[in-house]
Short mmCIF file of C-alpha atoms and ligand atoms in Angstrom, two decimals:
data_model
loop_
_atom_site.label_atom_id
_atom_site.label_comp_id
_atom_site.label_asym_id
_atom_site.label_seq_id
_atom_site.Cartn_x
_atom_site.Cartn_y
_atom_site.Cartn_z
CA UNK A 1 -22.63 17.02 -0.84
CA UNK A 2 -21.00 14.01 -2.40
CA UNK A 3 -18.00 12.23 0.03
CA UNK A 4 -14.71 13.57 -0.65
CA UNK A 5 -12.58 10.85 -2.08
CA UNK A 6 -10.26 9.15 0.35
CA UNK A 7 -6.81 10.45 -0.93
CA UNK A 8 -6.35 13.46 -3.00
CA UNK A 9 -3.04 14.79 -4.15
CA UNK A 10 -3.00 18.30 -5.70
CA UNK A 11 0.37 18.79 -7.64
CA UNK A 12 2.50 16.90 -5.05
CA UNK A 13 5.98 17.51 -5.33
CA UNK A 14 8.90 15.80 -3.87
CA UNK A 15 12.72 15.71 -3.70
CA UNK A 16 15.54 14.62 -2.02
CA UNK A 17 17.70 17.18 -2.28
CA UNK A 18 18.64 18.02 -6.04
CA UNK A 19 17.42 15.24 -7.16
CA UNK A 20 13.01 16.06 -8.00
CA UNK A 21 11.75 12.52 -7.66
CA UNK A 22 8.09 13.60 -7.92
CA UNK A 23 7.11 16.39 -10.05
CA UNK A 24 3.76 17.60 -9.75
CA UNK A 25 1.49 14.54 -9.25
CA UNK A 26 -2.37 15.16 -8.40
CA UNK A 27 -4.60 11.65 -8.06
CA UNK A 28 -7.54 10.04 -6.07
CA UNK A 29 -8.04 6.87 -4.43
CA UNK A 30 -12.15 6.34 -3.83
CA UNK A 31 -13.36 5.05 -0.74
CA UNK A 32 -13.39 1.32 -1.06
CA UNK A 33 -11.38 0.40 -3.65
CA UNK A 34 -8.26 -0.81 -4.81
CA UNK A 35 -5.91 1.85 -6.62
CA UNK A 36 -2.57 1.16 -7.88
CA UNK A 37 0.60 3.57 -9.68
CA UNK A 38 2.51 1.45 -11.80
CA UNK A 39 6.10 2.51 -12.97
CA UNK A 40 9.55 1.60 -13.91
CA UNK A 41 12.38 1.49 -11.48
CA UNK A 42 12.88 4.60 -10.50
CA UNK A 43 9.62 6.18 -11.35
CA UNK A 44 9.45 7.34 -8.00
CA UNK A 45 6.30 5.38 -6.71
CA UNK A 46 8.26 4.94 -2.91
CA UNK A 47 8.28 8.83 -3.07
CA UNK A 48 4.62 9.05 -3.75
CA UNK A 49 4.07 6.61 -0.78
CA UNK A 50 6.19 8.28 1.80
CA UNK A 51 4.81 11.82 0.88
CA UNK A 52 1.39 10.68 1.75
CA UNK A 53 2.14 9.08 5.10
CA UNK A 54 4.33 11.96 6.27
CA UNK A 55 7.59 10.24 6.39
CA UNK A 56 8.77 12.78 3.47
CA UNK A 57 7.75 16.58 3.36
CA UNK A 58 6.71 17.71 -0.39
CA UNK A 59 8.01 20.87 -1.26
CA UNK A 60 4.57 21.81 -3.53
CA UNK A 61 1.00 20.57 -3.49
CA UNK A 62 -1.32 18.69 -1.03
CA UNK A 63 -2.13 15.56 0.71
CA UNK A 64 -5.84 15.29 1.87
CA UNK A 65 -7.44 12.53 4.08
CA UNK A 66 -11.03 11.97 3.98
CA UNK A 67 -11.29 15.79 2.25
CA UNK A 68 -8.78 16.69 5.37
CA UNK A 69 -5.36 18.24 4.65
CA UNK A 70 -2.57 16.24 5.94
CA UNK A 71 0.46 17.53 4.30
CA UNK A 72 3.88 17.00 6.10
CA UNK A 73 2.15 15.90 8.96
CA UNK A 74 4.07 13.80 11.55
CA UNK A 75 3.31 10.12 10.77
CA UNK A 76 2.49 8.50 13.77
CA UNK A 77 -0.62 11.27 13.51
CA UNK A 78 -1.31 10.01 10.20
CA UNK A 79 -1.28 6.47 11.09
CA UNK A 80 -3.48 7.70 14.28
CA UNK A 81 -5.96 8.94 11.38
CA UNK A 82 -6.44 5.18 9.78
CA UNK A 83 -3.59 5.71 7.17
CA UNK A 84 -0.88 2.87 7.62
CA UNK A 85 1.67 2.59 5.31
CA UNK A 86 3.53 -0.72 4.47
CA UNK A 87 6.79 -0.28 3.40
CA UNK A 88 9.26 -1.68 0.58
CA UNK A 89 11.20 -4.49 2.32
CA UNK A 90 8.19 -5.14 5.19
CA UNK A 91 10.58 -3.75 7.89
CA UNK A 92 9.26 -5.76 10.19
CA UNK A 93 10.89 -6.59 14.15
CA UNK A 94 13.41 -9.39 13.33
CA UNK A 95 13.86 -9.84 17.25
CA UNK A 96 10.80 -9.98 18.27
CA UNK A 97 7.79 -12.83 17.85
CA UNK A 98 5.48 -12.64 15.31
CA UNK A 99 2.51 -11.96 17.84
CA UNK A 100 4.33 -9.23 19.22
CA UNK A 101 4.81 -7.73 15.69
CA UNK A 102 1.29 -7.97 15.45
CA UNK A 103 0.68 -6.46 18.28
CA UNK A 104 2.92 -3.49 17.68
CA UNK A 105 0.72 -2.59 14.97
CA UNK A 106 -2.35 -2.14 17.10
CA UNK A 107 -0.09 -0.49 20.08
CA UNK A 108 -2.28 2.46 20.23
CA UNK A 109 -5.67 0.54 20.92
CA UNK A 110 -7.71 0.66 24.09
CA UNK A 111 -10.34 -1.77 22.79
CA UNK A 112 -8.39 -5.37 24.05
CA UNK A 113 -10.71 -7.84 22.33
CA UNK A 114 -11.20 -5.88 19.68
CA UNK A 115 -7.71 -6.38 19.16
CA UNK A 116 -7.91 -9.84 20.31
CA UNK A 117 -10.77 -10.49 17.72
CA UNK A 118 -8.54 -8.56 15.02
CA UNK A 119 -5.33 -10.93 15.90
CA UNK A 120 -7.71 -14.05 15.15
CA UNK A 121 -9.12 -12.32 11.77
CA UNK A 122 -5.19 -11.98 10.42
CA UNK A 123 -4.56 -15.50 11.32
CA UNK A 124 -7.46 -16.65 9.07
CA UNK A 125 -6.03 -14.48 6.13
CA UNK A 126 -2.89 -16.20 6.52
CA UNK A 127 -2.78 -19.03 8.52
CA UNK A 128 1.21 -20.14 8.69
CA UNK A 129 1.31 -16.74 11.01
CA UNK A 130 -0.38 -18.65 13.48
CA UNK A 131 1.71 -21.44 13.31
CA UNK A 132 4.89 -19.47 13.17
CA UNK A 133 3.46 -16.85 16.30
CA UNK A 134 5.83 -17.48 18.92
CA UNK A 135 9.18 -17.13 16.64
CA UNK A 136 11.24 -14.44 15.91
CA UNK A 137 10.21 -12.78 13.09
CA UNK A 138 13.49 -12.41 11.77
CA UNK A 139 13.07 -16.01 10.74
CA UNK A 140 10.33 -16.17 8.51
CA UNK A 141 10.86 -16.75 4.85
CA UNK A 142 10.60 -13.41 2.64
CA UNK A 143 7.32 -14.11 1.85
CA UNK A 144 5.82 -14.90 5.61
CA UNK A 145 6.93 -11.39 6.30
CA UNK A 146 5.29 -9.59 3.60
CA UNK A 147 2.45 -11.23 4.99
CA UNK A 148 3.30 -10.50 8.48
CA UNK A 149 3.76 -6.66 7.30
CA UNK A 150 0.47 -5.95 5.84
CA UNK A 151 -0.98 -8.36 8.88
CA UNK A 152 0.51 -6.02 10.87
CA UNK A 153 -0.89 -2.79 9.17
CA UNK A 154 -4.34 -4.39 9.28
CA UNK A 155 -3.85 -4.82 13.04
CA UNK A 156 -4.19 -0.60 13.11
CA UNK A 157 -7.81 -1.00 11.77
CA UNK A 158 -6.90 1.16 8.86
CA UNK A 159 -9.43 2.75 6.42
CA UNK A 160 -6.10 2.80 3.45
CA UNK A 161 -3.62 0.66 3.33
CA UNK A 162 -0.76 1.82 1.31
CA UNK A 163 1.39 -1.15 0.03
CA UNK A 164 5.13 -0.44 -1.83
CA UNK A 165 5.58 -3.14 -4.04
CA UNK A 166 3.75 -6.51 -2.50
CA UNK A 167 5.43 -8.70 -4.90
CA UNK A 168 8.83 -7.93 -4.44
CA UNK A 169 11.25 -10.81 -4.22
CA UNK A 170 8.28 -13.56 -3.42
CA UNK A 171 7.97 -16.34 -6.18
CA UNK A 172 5.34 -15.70 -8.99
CA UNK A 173 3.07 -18.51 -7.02
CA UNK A 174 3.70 -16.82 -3.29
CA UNK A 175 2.78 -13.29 -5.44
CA UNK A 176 -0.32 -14.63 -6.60
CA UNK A 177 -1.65 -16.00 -2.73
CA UNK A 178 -0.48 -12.40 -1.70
CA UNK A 179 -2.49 -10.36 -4.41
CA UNK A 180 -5.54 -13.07 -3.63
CA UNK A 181 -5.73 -12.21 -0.01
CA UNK A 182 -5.44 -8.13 -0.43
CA UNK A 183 -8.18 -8.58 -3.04
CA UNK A 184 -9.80 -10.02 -0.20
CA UNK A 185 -9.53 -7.99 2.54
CA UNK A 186 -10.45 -5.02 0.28
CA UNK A 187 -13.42 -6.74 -0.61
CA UNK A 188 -14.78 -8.32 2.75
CA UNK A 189 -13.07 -5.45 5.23
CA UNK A 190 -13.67 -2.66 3.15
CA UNK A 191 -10.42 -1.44 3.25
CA UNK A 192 -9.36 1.08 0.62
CA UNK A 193 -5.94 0.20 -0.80
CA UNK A 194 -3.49 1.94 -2.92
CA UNK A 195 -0.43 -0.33 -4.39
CA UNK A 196 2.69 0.35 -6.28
CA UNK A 197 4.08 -2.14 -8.09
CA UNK A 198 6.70 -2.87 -11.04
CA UNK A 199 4.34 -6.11 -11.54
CA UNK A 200 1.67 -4.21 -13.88
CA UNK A 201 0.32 -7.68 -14.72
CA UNK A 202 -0.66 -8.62 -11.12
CA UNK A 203 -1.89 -5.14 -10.29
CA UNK A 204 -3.94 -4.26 -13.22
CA UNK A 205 -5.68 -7.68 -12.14
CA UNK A 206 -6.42 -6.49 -8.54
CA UNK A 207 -7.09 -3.05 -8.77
CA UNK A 208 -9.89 -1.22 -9.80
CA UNK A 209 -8.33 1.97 -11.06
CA UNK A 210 -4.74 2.56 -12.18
CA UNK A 211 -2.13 5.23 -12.83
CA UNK A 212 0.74 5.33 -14.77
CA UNK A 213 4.25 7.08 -13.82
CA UNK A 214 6.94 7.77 -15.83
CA UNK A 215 9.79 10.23 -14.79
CA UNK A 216 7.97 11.56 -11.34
CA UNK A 217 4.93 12.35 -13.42
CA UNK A 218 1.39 10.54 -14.38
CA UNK A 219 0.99 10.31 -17.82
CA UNK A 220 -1.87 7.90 -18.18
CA UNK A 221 -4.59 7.37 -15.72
CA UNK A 222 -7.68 4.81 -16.32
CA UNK A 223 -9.83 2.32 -14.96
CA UNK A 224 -7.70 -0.51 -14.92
CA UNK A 225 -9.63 -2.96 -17.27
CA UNK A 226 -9.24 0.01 -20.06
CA UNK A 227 -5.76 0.47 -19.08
CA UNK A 228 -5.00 -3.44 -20.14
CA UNK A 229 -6.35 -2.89 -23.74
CA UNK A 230 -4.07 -0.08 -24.12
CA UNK A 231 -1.07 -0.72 -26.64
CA UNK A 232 1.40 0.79 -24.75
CA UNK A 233 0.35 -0.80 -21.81
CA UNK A 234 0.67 -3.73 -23.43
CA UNK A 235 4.16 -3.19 -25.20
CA UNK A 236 5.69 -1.59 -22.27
CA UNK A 237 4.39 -3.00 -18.85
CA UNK A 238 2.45 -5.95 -19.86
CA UNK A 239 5.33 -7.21 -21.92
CA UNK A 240 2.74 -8.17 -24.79
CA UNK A 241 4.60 -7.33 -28.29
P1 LIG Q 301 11.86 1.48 -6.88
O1 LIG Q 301 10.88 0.49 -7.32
O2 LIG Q 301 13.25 1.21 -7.37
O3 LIG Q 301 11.80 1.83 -5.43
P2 LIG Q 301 10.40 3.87 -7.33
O4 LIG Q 301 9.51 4.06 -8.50
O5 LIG Q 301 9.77 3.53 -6.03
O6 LIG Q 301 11.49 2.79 -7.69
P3 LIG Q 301 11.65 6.02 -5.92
O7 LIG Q 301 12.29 5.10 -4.93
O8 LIG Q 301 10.50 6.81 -5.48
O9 LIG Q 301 11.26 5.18 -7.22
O10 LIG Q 301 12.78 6.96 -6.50
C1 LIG Q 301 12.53 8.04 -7.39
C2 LIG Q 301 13.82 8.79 -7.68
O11 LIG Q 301 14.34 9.36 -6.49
C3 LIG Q 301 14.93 7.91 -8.23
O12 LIG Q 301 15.64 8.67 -9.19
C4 LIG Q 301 15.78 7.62 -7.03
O13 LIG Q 301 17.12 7.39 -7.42
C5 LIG Q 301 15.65 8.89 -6.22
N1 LIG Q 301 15.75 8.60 -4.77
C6 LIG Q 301 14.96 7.78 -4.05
N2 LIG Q 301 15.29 7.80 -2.75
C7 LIG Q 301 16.33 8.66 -2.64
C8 LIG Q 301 17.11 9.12 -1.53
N3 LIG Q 301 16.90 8.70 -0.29
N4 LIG Q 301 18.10 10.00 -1.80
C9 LIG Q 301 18.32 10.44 -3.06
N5 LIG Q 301 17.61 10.06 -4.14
C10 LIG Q 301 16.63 9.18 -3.93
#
């Protein structure tokens, strides 16, 4: 029997209260690769993120983990599973040191030079954590903690990442070093990734496979190098006509 796919979502609905953010959305992310949903504002990509790591119940469908069903499980179980989600805005400990943010991520380890081993492979993705380790996170740039947040997930020795929107508020240049390095780790870790992102040009470069979500619902799904030659990809997210 073939692997099941990594993620699956059958018909995956979501709301917050009246309001159906999600309606009905069924994809797959494939072990070892880089997946990403783009959308407008509003689309409701953050919904499709926190459904699948438990912070959100869906009213309808189904979350499956390696061909497991996860649905509205409690999150720190899901994480437990090698499913860490990083979230819009990095969230990340303001009042505590960068190493100890770190840390946090692998709190649940036994395996201290594994960890040890895994602090010293994040500060050779992105050195200036290193050099920043003993200060308050709180203090790092915008940037240095979107790097510090998926550092941190990475800490959890995940099997999927889920990342909401990398590129928010960094520079175009800072974007580009951030998209580099998860192109990186998903190439020399392994690490299956799925991203959301308003920046379709930056993820349709990264990513291997793409989806498209308008309204709470896919309406075009592709591998991502077909998905750039499409015209109203190109009119509408690309900003090509
Ligand atoms: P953004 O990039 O702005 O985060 P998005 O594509 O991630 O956009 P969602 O945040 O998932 O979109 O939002 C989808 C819909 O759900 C929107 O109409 C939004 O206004 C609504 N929504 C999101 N969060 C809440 C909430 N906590 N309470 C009520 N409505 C919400």
């Amino acid at each position: 029997t073939p692997e099941p796919p990594v993620l699956r979502l059958l018909n995956v609905e979501s709301a917050y209260g009246p309001i159906r953010a999600i309606r009905g959305v069924s994809l797959q992310v494939q072990r070892g690769e880089i997946a990403t949903v783009l959308g407008s504002n509003g689309a409701g990509k953050t919904t499709i993120l926190k459904t699948i790591s438990g912070i959100l119940d869906p009213r309808k469908g189904s979350v499956e983990f390696k061909g497991e069903d996860i649905t509205a499980r409690d999150p720190a179980e899901i994480v437990q599973r090698g499913l860490v989600h990083v979230p819009e805005g990095r969230e990340v400990f303001p009042l505590l040191s960068v190493r100890d943010n770190l840390l946090m991520g692998a709190y649940t380890r036994r395996d201290r030079d594994a960890v040890a081993r895994d602090l010293e492979m994040v500060y050779a993705y992105f050195p200036i954590l290193r050099e920043r380790a003993q200060q308050d996170a709180g203090l790092l740039s915008g940037g240095q903690q979107q790097m510090l947040a998926i550092s941190r997930a990475l800490m959890a020795e995940p099997e999927l990442i889920l990342l909401d929107e990398p590129s928010l508020g960094l520079s175009p240049k800072l974007t580009k070093e951030i998209f580099e390095i998860i192109v990186r780790i998903n190439r020399e870790r392994g690490t299956t990734i799925l991203l959301v992102e308003q920046n379709a040009n930056m993820a349709l470069n990264a990513a291997d496979y793409g989806y498209v979500l308008e309204n709470g619902r896919i309406v075009m799904e592709d591998r991502c190098d077909r998905l750039r030659e499409k015209e109203d990809i190109k009119e509408f997210y690309l900003g090509m006509k």
